[in-house]
Coordinates of C-alpha atoms in Angstrom, one line a residue:
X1 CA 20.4 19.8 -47.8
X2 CA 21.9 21.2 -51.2
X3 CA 19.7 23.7 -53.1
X4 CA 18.2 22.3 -56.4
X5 CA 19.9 23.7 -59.7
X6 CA 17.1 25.9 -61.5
X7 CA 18.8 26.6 -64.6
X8 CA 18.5 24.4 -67.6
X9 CA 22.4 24.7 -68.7
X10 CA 25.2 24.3 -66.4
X11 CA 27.1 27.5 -65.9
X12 CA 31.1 27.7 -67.1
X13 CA 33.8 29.9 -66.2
X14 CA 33.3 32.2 -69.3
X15 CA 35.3 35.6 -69.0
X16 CA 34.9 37.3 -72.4
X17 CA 35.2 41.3 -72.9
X18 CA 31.4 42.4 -73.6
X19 CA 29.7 45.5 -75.6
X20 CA 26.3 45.8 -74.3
X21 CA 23.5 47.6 -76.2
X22 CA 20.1 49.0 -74.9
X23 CA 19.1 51.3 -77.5
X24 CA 21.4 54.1 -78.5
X25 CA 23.4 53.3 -75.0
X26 CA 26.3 50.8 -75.8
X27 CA 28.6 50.1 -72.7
X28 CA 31.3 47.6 -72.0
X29 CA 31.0 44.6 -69.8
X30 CA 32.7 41.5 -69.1
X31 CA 31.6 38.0 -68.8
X32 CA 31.8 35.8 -65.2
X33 CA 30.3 32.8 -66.4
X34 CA 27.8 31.8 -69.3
X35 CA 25.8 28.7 -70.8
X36 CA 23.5 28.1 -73.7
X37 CA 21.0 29.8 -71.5
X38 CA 22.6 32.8 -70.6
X39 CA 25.2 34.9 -68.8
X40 CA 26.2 36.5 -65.3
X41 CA 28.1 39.9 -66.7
X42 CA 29.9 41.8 -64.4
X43 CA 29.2 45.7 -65.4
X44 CA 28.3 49.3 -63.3
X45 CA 25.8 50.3 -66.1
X46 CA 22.1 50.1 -63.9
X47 CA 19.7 47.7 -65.9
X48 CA 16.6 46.4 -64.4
X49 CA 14.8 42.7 -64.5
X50 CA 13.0 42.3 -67.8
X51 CA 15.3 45.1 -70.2
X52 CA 16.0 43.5 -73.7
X53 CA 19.7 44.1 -74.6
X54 CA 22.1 43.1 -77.1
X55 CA 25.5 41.5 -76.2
X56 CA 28.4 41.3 -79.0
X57 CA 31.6 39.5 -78.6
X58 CA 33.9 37.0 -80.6
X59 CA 34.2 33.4 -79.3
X60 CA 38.1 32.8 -78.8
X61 CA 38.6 30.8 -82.2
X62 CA 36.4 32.6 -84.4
X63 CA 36.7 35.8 -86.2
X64 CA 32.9 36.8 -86.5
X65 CA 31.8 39.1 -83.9
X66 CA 28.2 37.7 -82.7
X67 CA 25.3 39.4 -81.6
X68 CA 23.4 37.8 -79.1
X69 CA 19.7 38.8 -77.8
X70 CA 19.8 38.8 -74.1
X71 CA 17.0 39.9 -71.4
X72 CA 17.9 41.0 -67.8
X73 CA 16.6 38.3 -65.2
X74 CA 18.4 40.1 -62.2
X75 CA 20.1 42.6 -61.4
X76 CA 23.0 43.1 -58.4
X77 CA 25.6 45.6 -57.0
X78 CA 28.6 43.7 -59.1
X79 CA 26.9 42.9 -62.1
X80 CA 24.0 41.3 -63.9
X81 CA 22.0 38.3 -64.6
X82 CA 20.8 37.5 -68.3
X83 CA 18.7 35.0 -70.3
X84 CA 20.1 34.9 -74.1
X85 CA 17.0 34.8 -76.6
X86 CA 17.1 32.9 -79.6
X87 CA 20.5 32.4 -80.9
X88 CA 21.2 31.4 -84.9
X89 CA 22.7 27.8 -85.6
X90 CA 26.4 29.7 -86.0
X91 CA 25.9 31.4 -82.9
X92 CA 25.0 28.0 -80.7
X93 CA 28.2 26.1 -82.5
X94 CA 30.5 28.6 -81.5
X95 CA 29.7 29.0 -78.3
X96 CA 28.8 25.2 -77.3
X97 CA 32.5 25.0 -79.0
X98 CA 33.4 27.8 -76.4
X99 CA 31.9 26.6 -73.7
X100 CA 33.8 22.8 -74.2
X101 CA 36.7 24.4 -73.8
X102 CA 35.6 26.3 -69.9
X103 CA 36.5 25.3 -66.7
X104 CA 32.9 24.2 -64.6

């Protein structure tokens, strides 16, 4: 018996370099895989389940670097799980563009 799917976006192959923000510490990350919803980044930096960070990249395509809101929903040995909060209308078009483009 398959486990349900619990997330609201299906997950894409997504690897994207990262710069992280929580507060004054900015690290660099990279992206495993990503959706509307959110993000698995693989990083060393320690976060714990419910930190607000910030995550900026630039789609591939697009010249703007984006800021997105993000909350940690779990956190592992490799890396870390987060929730993006409400992203602007040029944020969503470039990365549901992105995301067309990714591998499932």
């Amino acid at each position: 018996m398959t486990k349900p799917q619990r997330r609201a976006h299906v997950r894409k192959r997504a690897e994207l370099d990262l710069e992280c923000s929580l507060g004054d510490e900015v690290f660099k990350a990279r992206s495993q895989n990503m959706s509307l919803g959110g993000a698995f980044i693989v990083t060393d930096s320690s976060l714990s389940f419910g930190q607000d960070i910030e995550v900026a990249l630039r789609f591939p395509g697009f010249n703007e670097l984006r800021r997105l809101p993000a909350t940690v929903r779990w956190a592992g040995p490799n890396g870390i799980g987060l929730q993006f909060g409400a992203l602007d209308a040029q944020t969503t078009y470039e990365l549901t563009e992105y995301l067309a483009q990714c591998a499932e």
